[in-house]
């Protein structure tokens, strides 16, 4: 991996206060594939004490967006234009890990996906899957 | 409005710690139409200092889900099965207000939508629109 | 309505052989809002003899796309980048009518929607709703 | 493969007149994975003479739905509740082949996907990808 790409992803990540609020961190960066994780914390639950859909979305959307960003030039940022999420089962483990990937990097749009896994001390279950459109923009 | 429905929505809302984390509150409840708002805070931004997509999603998804809940019996809860969001412009105002509504309340599924407005001291701009599937479940 | 816009929409419509295959026709054109209808024919059914989802999608997607096209310059065409459809009830009437509308016309992307109604001799029922992203392209 | 499942899929397919209209046929059936193909014909084009989005949707949606059907009991049918499609490149080849798969078969809902490939005399290009919700219903 190009150290500059890693640096760029990390800088963009650090600049997102929402990532800090949910205690998220980047756990892996490859070209076209970024992983982000965060604890299922007392502060990020829904009414049945499962991980909130908003937590899964925030992680998955960010993983998809950063996956797209790894494939763009240094003069470009990304914004999500639209994103879909399916919630497949309740998130009841210790933390969530979102694995983003690029489906198609077009000239003007990037189609990207993410799978969000619920981690129970090492064992993973697919909790959510996302698919959406990321738009490159000038920095 | 039936006071019991209001009470039920408020109880479910209070039980979601994620709503507290982002300082969200319910600003209106009607049958099939619930409004939720939250500040665009220093802690809920993305890298360009706009409202994070995860904030808009969390509010819109909740507004859609609670809108569905107003139409169900006291023995039912709701979970989001899938949800789509379009982010239409940056959220740069004081707070976001999400207005949910039910499109179709079926026997087994409820299709619901939400529009998220960016509020600049009274003036509103449509920031995001959501559409998705809410599933009634036993309490 | 500008006669040139109407002419441009009609020309693009006529050039789509799929529209002929399903006997579709444009029933109204306004700026940002185009209507397309087609019969629920013996040849466009699914296994329970209801209108096929593919028929509802084809009409709704085209109505959304043409709605976007009314707002663009004469040197631009449109393609659908992504589109979502909710099927709300079976289509059992005489014909379907899809009413497209523009939600947000951005510089690079247009977000557009369509509602598809099932027509029973004048009475209409909402059968499907679509939401998606239309991309302007050079002719 | 259970011959009865194959028979059931084929019977449901034959009962869909829309499949006949676009000359579609089932090219493979496995548990949780069904393939459907159809020619890019003179009658199924859009205005630039590429495969119409409605053709890609119809094939992909059917492949996803039939993939779900392979996992259900003999007393159940399926309907699509909602479906998303991304169109990734123009379809310019001889025929399209849609490969469906089940992502998650829940008690009440099945989440299924399909990839639609554009076939140029043996060489395949990913033209579209779909993701959606299939609902089991009594026959």
Coordinates of C-alpha atoms in Angstrom, one line a residue:
Chain A
X1 CA 0.0 0.0 0.0
X2 CA 1.1 3.5 -0.9
X3 CA 1.8 5.3 2.4
X4 CA 0.3 8.5 1.0
X5 CA -3.0 6.8 0.4
X6 CA -3.0 5.4 3.9
X7 CA -2.2 8.9 5.3
X8 CA -4.9 10.5 3.2
X9 CA -7.5 8.0 4.4
X10 CA -6.4 8.4 8.0
X11 CA -6.5 12.2 7.8
X12 CA -10.0 12.2 6.4
X13 CA -11.1 9.7 9.0
X14 CA -9.7 11.8 11.9
X15 CA -11.5 14.8 10.5
X16 CA -14.9 13.1 11.0
X17 CA -16.0 13.9 14.6
X18 CA -18.8 11.3 14.2
X19 CA -16.2 8.6 14.0
X20 CA -14.8 9.7 17.4
X21 CA -18.3 9.9 18.9
X22 CA -18.9 6.2 18.2
X23 CA -15.3 5.2 19.0
X24 CA -14.6 3.9 15.4
X25 CA -11.2 3.1 14.1
X26 CA -9.8 1.9 10.8
X27 CA -8.7 -1.7 11.0
X28 CA -7.4 -2.2 7.5
X29 CA -6.7 -0.3 4.3
X30 CA -6.2 -1.9 0.9
X31 CA -6.8 -0.5 -2.6
X32 CA -10.5 -0.6 -3.0
X33 CA -11.2 -2.2 0.4
X34 CA -11.3 -0.5 3.8
X35 CA -12.3 -1.9 7.1
X36 CA -13.8 0.1 10.0
X37 CA -14.8 -1.1 13.4
X38 CA -16.5 0.2 16.5
X39 CA -17.8 -1.2 19.8
X40 CA -21.4 -2.0 20.3
X41 CA -21.4 0.4 23.3
X42 CA -24.0 1.3 25.9
X43 CA -24.4 4.6 24.0
X44 CA -25.2 3.1 20.6
X45 CA -28.1 0.8 21.1
X46 CA -31.7 0.7 20.0
X47 CA -34.7 0.0 22.2
X48 CA -34.1 -3.8 22.4
X49 CA -30.5 -3.2 23.4
X50 CA -29.1 -4.3 20.0
X51 CA -26.7 -2.3 18.0
X52 CA -28.6 0.7 16.5
X53 CA -29.2 0.6 12.7
X54 CA -27.6 4.1 12.7
X55 CA -24.3 2.6 14.0
X56 CA -24.3 -0.1 11.4
X57 CA -25.1 2.4 8.7
X58 CA -22.4 4.9 9.8
X59 CA -19.7 2.2 9.8
X60 CA -20.8 0.6 6.5
X61 CA -21.2 3.9 4.7
X62 CA -17.8 5.1 5.8
X63 CA -16.1 1.8 4.9
X64 CA -17.7 2.0 1.4
X65 CA -16.8 5.7 1.0
X66 CA -13.2 5.2 2.1
X67 CA -12.9 2.1 -0.2
X68 CA -13.8 4.4 -3.1
X69 CA -11.3 7.1 -1.9
X70 CA -8.4 4.6 -2.1
X71 CA -8.9 4.5 -5.9
X72 CA -8.9 8.3 -6.5
X73 CA -6.3 10.9 -7.0
X74 CA -4.9 13.0 -4.2
X75 CA -6.9 16.0 -5.3
X76 CA -10.2 14.3 -4.7
X77 CA -12.6 13.7 -1.8
X78 CA -15.7 11.6 -1.8
X79 CA -19.3 12.2 -0.7
X80 CA -22.1 9.6 -0.5
X81 CA -24.8 10.3 -3.0
X82 CA -27.1 7.5 -2.0
X83 CA -26.8 4.3 0.1
X84 CA -28.9 1.3 0.8
X85 CA -28.7 -0.9 3.9
X86 CA -30.3 -4.3 4.7
X87 CA -30.3 -5.2 8.3
X88 CA -30.1 -9.0 8.4
X89 CA -30.0 -9.9 12.1
X90 CA -29.7 -8.1 15.4
X91 CA -26.2 -6.9 16.4
X92 CA -25.6 -8.4 19.9
X93 CA -21.8 -8.9 20.0
X94 CA -18.9 -6.9 21.3
X95 CA -18.2 -4.8 18.2
X96 CA -19.1 -4.3 14.6
X97 CA -16.6 -4.5 11.7
X98 CA -17.6 -3.0 8.3
X99 CA -15.7 -4.2 5.3
X100 CA -16.0 -1.9 2.3
X101 CA -15.3 -2.8 -1.3
X102 CA -15.5 -1.1 -4.7
X103 CA -17.9 -2.7 -7.2
X104 CA -17.2 -0.4 -10.1
X105 CA -15.0 2.7 -10.2
X106 CA -16.5 4.8 -13.1
X107 CA -15.3 8.2 -14.3
X108 CA -17.9 10.1 -12.5
X109 CA -19.4 7.7 -10.0
X110 CA -18.1 4.9 -7.8
X111 CA -20.5 2.1 -6.9
X112 CA -19.3 0.6 -3.6
X113 CA -20.6 -1.9 -1.1
X114 CA -19.9 -2.9 2.5
X115 CA -20.7 -5.9 4.7
X116 CA -21.1 -5.3 8.4
X117 CA -20.2 -8.2 10.7
X118 CA -21.2 -8.6 14.3
X119 CA -18.2 -9.9 16.3
X120 CA -18.7 -12.2 19.3
X121 CA -15.2 -12.7 20.6
X122 CA -13.8 -13.8 17.3
X123 CA -16.8 -15.4 15.7
X124 CA -18.4 -13.2 13.1
X125 CA -22.0 -13.0 11.8
X126 CA -23.2 -10.9 8.9
X127 CA -25.4 -8.3 10.4
X128 CA -25.9 -5.8 7.5
X129 CA -25.1 -5.3 3.9
X130 CA -24.9 -1.9 2.1
X131 CA -24.7 -0.8 -1.5
X132 CA -24.5 2.7 -2.9
X133 CA -23.1 5.5 -5.0
X134 CA -20.1 7.5 -4.0
X135 CA -19.3 10.7 -5.9
X136 CA -15.7 12.0 -6.2
X137 CA -15.4 15.7 -5.6
X138 CA -12.5 18.2 -5.6
X139 CA -10.7 18.6 -2.3
Chain B
X1 CA -53.7 11.7 19.2
X2 CA -54.2 8.7 21.6
X3 CA -52.1 9.4 24.7
X4 CA -51.1 5.7 24.9
X5 CA -49.6 5.8 21.4
X6 CA -47.6 8.9 22.3
X7 CA -46.5 7.2 25.5
X8 CA -45.5 4.1 23.6
X9 CA -43.4 6.1 21.0
X10 CA -41.8 8.1 23.8
X11 CA -40.9 5.0 25.8
X12 CA -39.4 3.3 22.8
X13 CA -37.5 6.5 21.9
X14 CA -36.1 6.9 25.4
X15 CA -34.9 3.3 25.4
X16 CA -32.6 4.0 22.4
X17 CA -29.3 5.2 23.8
X18 CA -28.2 6.2 20.3
X19 CA -30.9 8.9 20.4
X20 CA -29.4 10.3 23.5
X21 CA -25.8 10.2 22.1
X22 CA -26.8 12.5 19.3
X23 CA -29.1 14.6 21.4
X24 CA -32.2 13.8 19.4
X25 CA -35.7 14.5 20.5
X26 CA -39.2 13.8 19.1
X27 CA -40.8 17.1 18.0
X28 CA -44.1 15.8 16.8
X29 CA -46.2 12.7 16.7
X30 CA -49.3 12.1 14.5
X31 CA -50.8 8.9 13.3
X32 CA -48.4 7.7 10.5
X33 CA -46.1 10.7 10.8
X34 CA -43.4 11.3 13.4
X35 CA -40.8 14.1 13.5
X36 CA -37.4 13.8 15.2
X37 CA -34.7 16.4 15.4
X38 CA -31.1 16.8 16.5
X39 CA -28.5 19.5 16.5
X40 CA -25.7 19.4 13.9
X41 CA -23.1 19.3 16.7
X42 CA -19.3 19.4 16.8
X43 CA -19.5 15.7 17.5
X44 CA -21.6 14.6 14.5
X45 CA -19.7 16.0 11.5
X46 CA -17.9 14.5 8.5
X47 CA -14.5 15.6 7.2
X48 CA -15.8 18.8 5.6
X49 CA -17.6 19.9 8.8
X50 CA -21.0 19.1 7.3
X51 CA -23.6 17.0 9.2
X52 CA -22.5 13.3 8.9
X53 CA -24.5 11.0 6.6
X54 CA -24.8 8.7 9.7
X55 CA -26.6 11.5 11.6
X56 CA -29.1 12.1 8.8
X57 CA -29.7 8.4 8.4
X58 CA -30.2 7.8 12.1
X59 CA -32.8 10.5 12.3
X60 CA -34.6 9.6 9.1
X61 CA -34.6 5.9 9.8
X62 CA -36.0 6.5 13.3
X63 CA -38.6 8.9 12.0
X64 CA -39.8 6.4 9.4
X65 CA -39.8 3.5 12.0
X66 CA -41.7 5.5 14.6
X67 CA -44.2 6.6 11.9
X68 CA -44.9 2.9 11.2
X69 CA -45.2 2.2 15.0
X70 CA -48.0 4.7 15.4
X71 CA -50.1 2.5 13.1
X72 CA -49.6 -0.8 15.0
X73 CA -51.1 -2.4 18.0
X74 CA -49.7 -2.1 21.5
X75 CA -48.3 -5.6 21.3
X76 CA -46.0 -4.8 18.4
X77 CA -42.5 -3.2 18.0
X78 CA -40.8 -2.4 14.7
X79 CA -37.4 -3.1 13.2
X80 CA -36.0 -1.7 10.0
X81 CA -35.5 -4.4 7.4
X82 CA -34.0 -2.2 4.7
X83 CA -33.6 1.5 4.2
X84 CA -32.4 3.7 1.4
X85 CA -31.0 7.3 1.8
X86 CA -30.3 10.0 -0.8
X87 CA -28.1 12.8 0.4
X88 CA -29.2 15.8 -1.6
X89 CA -27.0 18.6 -0.2
X90 CA -24.6 19.3 2.6
X91 CA -26.1 19.8 6.1
X92 CA -24.7 23.1 7.3
X93 CA -27.3 24.5 9.6
X94 CA -28.1 24.5 13.3
X95 CA -30.1 21.3 13.4
X96 CA -31.7 18.5 11.3
X97 CA -35.4 17.7 11.4
X98 CA -36.6 14.3 10.0
X99 CA -40.2 14.0 9.1
X100 CA -41.4 10.4 8.7
X101 CA -44.5 9.1 7.0
X102 CA -46.1 5.8 6.1
X103 CA -46.5 5.1 2.4
X104 CA -48.3 1.8 2.8
X105 CA -49.1 -0.2 5.9
X106 CA -49.4 -3.8 4.8
X107 CA -50.2 -6.8 6.9
X108 CA -46.7 -8.0 7.2
X109 CA -44.6 -5.0 6.1
X110 CA -44.8 -1.3 6.3
X111 CA -43.2 0.9 3.6
X112 CA -42.2 4.2 5.1
X113 CA -40.3 7.3 4.1
X114 CA -38.7 10.3 5.7
X115 CA -37.5 13.7 4.5
X116 CA -34.6 15.3 6.5
X117 CA -34.4 19.0 6.5
X118 CA -31.4 21.2 7.4
X119 CA -32.7 24.1 9.5
X120 CA -30.9 27.5 9.3
X121 CA -32.7 29.5 12.0
X122 CA -36.1 28.8 10.7
X123 CA -35.4 28.4 7.0
X124 CA -35.4 24.7 5.9
X125 CA -33.6 23.0 3.1
X126 CA -34.3 19.4 2.1
X127 CA -31.0 17.6 2.9
X128 CA -31.9 13.9 2.5
X129 CA -34.7 11.6 1.6
X130 CA -35.2 8.0 2.8
X131 CA -37.4 5.2 1.8
X132 CA -37.6 1.7 3.3
X133 CA -39.2 -1.4 4.8
X134 CA -40.3 -1.6 8.4
X135 CA -41.2 -5.0 9.9
X136 CA -43.7 -5.3 12.8
X137 CA -42.4 -7.7 15.4
X138 CA -43.9 -8.9 18.7
X139 CA -42.9 -6.8 21.7
Chain C
X1 CA -44.4 23.8 -22.4
X2 CA -41.6 24.4 -24.8
X3 CA -42.4 22.5 -28.0
X4 CA -38.8 21.6 -28.5
X5 CA -38.6 19.9 -25.1
X6 CA -41.8 17.9 -26.0
X7 CA -40.3 17.0 -29.3
X8 CA -37.0 15.9 -27.7
X9 CA -38.8 13.6 -25.2
X10 CA -41.0 12.1 -27.8
X11 CA -38.0 11.4 -30.1
X12 CA -36.1 9.7 -27.3
X13 CA -39.2 7.7 -26.4
X14 CA -39.8 6.6 -29.9
X15 CA -36.2 5.4 -30.2
X16 CA -36.7 2.9 -27.3
X17 CA -37.9 -0.3 -28.9
X18 CA -38.7 -1.6 -25.4
X19 CA -41.5 1.0 -25.1
X20 CA -43.1 -0.3 -28.3
X21 CA -42.8 -3.9 -27.1
X22 CA -44.9 -3.1 -24.0
X23 CA -47.2 -0.7 -25.9
X24 CA -46.2 2.2 -23.7
X25 CA -47.1 5.8 -24.6
X26 CA -46.4 9.2 -23.0
X27 CA -49.6 10.6 -21.6
X28 CA -48.3 13.9 -20.3
X29 CA -45.1 16.1 -20.3
X30 CA -44.5 18.9 -17.9
X31 CA -41.2 20.4 -16.8
X32 CA -39.8 17.9 -14.2
X33 CA -42.9 15.6 -14.5
X34 CA -43.6 13.1 -17.2
X35 CA -46.3 10.4 -17.3
X36 CA -46.1 7.1 -19.2
X37 CA -48.7 4.4 -19.4
X38 CA -49.1 0.9 -20.8
X39 CA -51.7 -1.8 -20.7
X40 CA -51.5 -4.7 -18.4
X41 CA -51.5 -7.1 -21.3
X42 CA -51.6 -10.9 -21.7
X43 CA -48.0 -10.7 -22.5
X44 CA -46.7 -8.7 -19.5
X45 CA -47.9 -10.8 -16.6
X46 CA -46.2 -12.7 -13.8
X47 CA -47.1 -16.2 -12.6
X48 CA -50.3 -15.1 -10.7
X49 CA -51.6 -13.1 -13.7
X50 CA -50.8 -9.8 -12.1
X51 CA -48.7 -7.1 -13.9
X52 CA -45.1 -8.2 -13.9
X53 CA -42.7 -6.2 -11.7
X54 CA -40.6 -5.7 -14.8
X55 CA -43.5 -3.8 -16.4
X56 CA -43.9 -1.5 -13.4
X57 CA -40.2 -0.9 -13.2
X58 CA -39.8 -0.2 -16.9
X59 CA -42.6 2.4 -16.9
X60 CA -41.5 4.0 -13.6
X61 CA -37.9 4.1 -14.5
X62 CA -38.7 5.7 -17.9
X63 CA -41.0 8.3 -16.3
X64 CA -38.4 9.2 -13.8
X65 CA -35.7 9.5 -16.5
X66 CA -37.8 11.5 -18.8
X67 CA -38.8 13.8 -16.0
X68 CA -35.1 14.5 -15.5
X69 CA -34.6 15.0 -19.2
X70 CA -37.1 17.9 -19.3
X71 CA -34.8 19.9 -17.1
X72 CA -31.7 19.5 -19.1
X73 CA -30.2 21.3 -22.1
X74 CA -30.7 20.1 -25.7
X75 CA -27.2 18.7 -25.8
X76 CA -27.9 16.2 -23.0
X77 CA -29.3 12.7 -22.7
X78 CA -29.9 10.7 -19.5
X79 CA -29.1 7.3 -18.3
X80 CA -30.3 5.6 -15.1
X81 CA -27.4 5.0 -12.7
X82 CA -29.5 3.3 -10.0
X83 CA -33.1 2.8 -9.2
X84 CA -35.2 1.4 -6.4
X85 CA -38.7 0.1 -6.6
X86 CA -41.2 -0.9 -3.9
X87 CA -44.1 -3.0 -5.1
X88 CA -47.0 -2.1 -2.9
X89 CA -49.9 -4.2 -4.2
X90 CA -50.6 -6.5 -7.2
X91 CA -51.4 -4.8 -10.5
X92 CA -54.7 -6.2 -11.6
X93 CA -56.4 -3.4 -13.6
X94 CA -56.5 -2.4 -17.2
X95 CA -53.3 -0.4 -17.4
X96 CA -50.5 1.1 -15.4
X97 CA -49.7 4.8 -15.4
X98 CA -46.3 6.0 -14.1
X99 CA -45.9 9.6 -12.9
X100 CA -42.3 10.7 -12.7
X101 CA -41.0 13.8 -10.9
X102 CA -37.7 15.4 -10.1
X103 CA -36.7 15.5 -6.5
X104 CA -33.4 17.4 -6.9
X105 CA -31.7 18.4 -10.1
X106 CA -28.0 18.7 -9.2
X107 CA -25.1 19.7 -11.4
X108 CA -24.0 16.2 -12.1
X109 CA -26.8 14.0 -10.9
X110 CA -30.6 14.2 -10.8
X111 CA -32.6 12.4 -8.1
X112 CA -36.0 11.5 -9.5
X113 CA -39.0 9.5 -8.3
X114 CA -42.0 7.9 -9.9
X115 CA -45.3 6.5 -8.6
X116 CA -47.0 3.8 -10.6
X117 CA -50.8 3.6 -10.4
X118 CA -52.9 0.6 -11.4
X119 CA -55.9 1.9 -13.3
X120 CA -59.3 0.1 -13.0
X121 CA -61.5 2.0 -15.4
X122 CA -60.7 5.4 -13.9
X123 CA -60.1 4.4 -10.3
X124 CA -56.4 4.4 -9.4
X125 CA -54.4 2.5 -6.8
X126 CA -50.8 3.1 -6.0
X127 CA -49.1 -0.1 -7.1
X128 CA -45.4 0.8 -6.9
X129 CA -43.1 3.7 -6.0
X130 CA -39.6 4.3 -7.4
X131 CA -36.6 6.5 -6.4
X132 CA -33.3 6.7 -8.1
X133 CA -30.4 8.5 -9.6
X134 CA -30.3 9.8 -13.2
X135 CA -27.1 10.9 -14.8
X136 CA -27.0 13.5 -17.6
X137 CA -24.7 12.5 -20.5
X138 CA -23.7 14.2 -23.7
X139 CA -26.0 13.3 -26.7
Chain D
X1 CA -31.0 -30.9 -7.3
X2 CA -34.4 -32.1 -6.2
X3 CA -36.4 -32.7 -9.4
X4 CA -39.5 -31.3 -7.8
X5 CA -37.9 -28.0 -7.1
X6 CA -36.7 -27.7 -10.7
X7 CA -40.2 -28.6 -11.8
X8 CA -41.7 -26.0 -9.5
X9 CA -39.3 -23.2 -10.7
X10 CA -39.9 -24.1 -14.4
X11 CA -43.7 -24.1 -13.9
X12 CA -43.6 -20.7 -12.2
X13 CA -41.3 -19.4 -15.0
X14 CA -43.5 -20.7 -17.8
X15 CA -46.5 -19.0 -16.1
X16 CA -44.9 -15.6 -16.5
X17 CA -45.9 -14.3 -19.9
X18 CA -43.4 -11.5 -19.6
X19 CA -40.6 -14.0 -19.7
X20 CA -41.9 -15.2 -23.0
X21 CA -42.2 -11.7 -24.3
X22 CA -38.5 -11.1 -23.8
X23 CA -37.5 -14.6 -24.9
X24 CA -36.0 -15.4 -21.5
X25 CA -35.0 -18.9 -20.4
X26 CA -33.7 -20.5 -17.3
X27 CA -30.1 -21.6 -17.8
X28 CA -29.3 -23.0 -14.4
X29 CA -31.0 -23.9 -11.1
X30 CA -29.2 -24.6 -7.9
X31 CA -30.4 -24.3 -4.3
X32 CA -30.3 -20.6 -3.6
X33 CA -28.9 -19.7 -7.1
X34 CA -30.9 -19.5 -10.3
X35 CA -29.7 -18.2 -13.7
X36 CA -31.9 -16.6 -16.3
X37 CA -30.8 -15.3 -19.7
X38 CA -32.4 -13.4 -22.6
X39 CA -31.1 -12.0 -25.9
X40 CA -30.5 -8.2 -26.3
X41 CA -33.1 -8.1 -29.1
X42 CA -34.1 -5.4 -31.5
X43 CA -37.3 -5.1 -29.4
X44 CA -35.7 -4.6 -26.0
X45 CA -33.4 -1.6 -26.5
X46 CA -33.3 2.0 -25.1
X47 CA -32.7 5.1 -27.2
X48 CA -29.0 4.6 -27.7
X49 CA -29.5 1.0 -28.9
X50 CA -28.2 -0.5 -25.6
X51 CA -30.1 -3.1 -23.6
X52 CA -33.0 -1.4 -21.9
X53 CA -32.7 -1.0 -18.1
X54 CA -36.1 -2.7 -17.9
X55 CA -34.7 -5.8 -19.5
X56 CA -31.8 -6.0 -17.1
X57 CA -34.2 -5.4 -14.2
X58 CA -36.7 -8.0 -15.3
X59 CA -34.0 -10.7 -15.6
X60 CA -32.2 -9.8 -12.4
X61 CA -35.4 -9.5 -10.3
X62 CA -36.6 -12.9 -11.6
X63 CA -33.3 -14.5 -11.0
X64 CA -33.3 -13.2 -7.4
X65 CA -36.9 -14.2 -6.8
X66 CA -36.4 -17.7 -8.2
X67 CA -33.2 -18.1 -6.1
X68 CA -35.4 -17.4 -3.1
X69 CA -38.0 -19.8 -4.2
X70 CA -35.6 -22.8 -4.3
X71 CA -35.2 -22.5 -0.6
X72 CA -38.9 -22.5 0.3
X73 CA -41.5 -25.3 0.8
X74 CA -43.8 -26.5 -2.0
X75 CA -46.7 -24.6 -0.5
X76 CA -45.0 -21.2 -1.0
X77 CA -44.7 -18.7 -3.8
X78 CA -42.6 -15.5 -3.8
X79 CA -43.3 -11.9 -4.6
X80 CA -40.8 -9.1 -4.8
X81 CA -41.4 -6.5 -2.1
X82 CA -38.6 -4.1 -3.1
X83 CA -35.6 -4.3 -5.4
X84 CA -32.6 -2.0 -6.2
X85 CA -30.6 -2.0 -9.4
X86 CA -27.3 -0.4 -10.3
X87 CA -26.6 -0.1 -14.0
X88 CA -22.9 -0.3 -14.3
X89 CA -22.2 -0.1 -18.0
X90 CA -24.2 -0.2 -21.3
X91 CA -25.4 -3.7 -22.4
X92 CA -24.1 -4.0 -25.9
X93 CA -23.6 -7.8 -26.4
X94 CA -25.6 -10.7 -27.7
X95 CA -27.5 -11.6 -24.6
X96 CA -27.8 -10.9 -20.8
X97 CA -27.4 -13.5 -18.2
X98 CA -28.7 -12.8 -14.6
X99 CA -27.2 -14.9 -11.8
X100 CA -29.4 -14.7 -8.6
X101 CA -28.3 -15.7 -5.1
X102 CA -29.8 -15.7 -1.7
X103 CA -28.0 -13.5 0.9
X104 CA -30.2 -14.3 3.9
X105 CA -33.2 -16.6 4.1
X106 CA -35.2 -15.4 7.1
X107 CA -38.4 -16.6 8.5
X108 CA -40.5 -14.0 6.9
X109 CA -38.3 -12.3 4.4
X110 CA -35.6 -13.4 2.0
X111 CA -32.8 -10.9 1.0
X112 CA -31.6 -11.8 -2.4
X113 CA -29.2 -10.4 -5.0
X114 CA -28.4 -10.8 -8.7
X115 CA -25.6 -9.9 -11.0
X116 CA -26.5 -9.3 -14.7
X117 CA -23.7 -10.0 -17.2
X118 CA -23.5 -8.7 -20.7
X119 CA -22.3 -11.6 -22.9
X120 CA -20.2 -10.9 -26.0
X121 CA -19.7 -14.3 -27.6
X122 CA -18.5 -15.9 -24.4
X123 CA -16.8 -12.9 -22.8
X124 CA -18.8 -11.5 -19.9
X125 CA -19.0 -8.0 -18.5
X126 CA -20.9 -7.1 -15.3
X127 CA -23.6 -4.8 -16.5
X128 CA -25.9 -4.5 -13.5
X129 CA -26.2 -5.6 -9.9
X130 CA -29.5 -6.0 -7.9
X131 CA -30.3 -6.4 -4.2
X132 CA -33.7 -6.7 -2.7
X133 CA -36.4 -8.2 -0.5
X134 CA -38.4 -11.2 -1.5
X135 CA -41.5 -12.2 0.5
X136 CA -42.8 -15.8 0.7
X137 CA -46.5 -16.1 0.2
X138 CA -48.9 -19.0 0.3
X139 CA -49.5 -20.6 -3.2

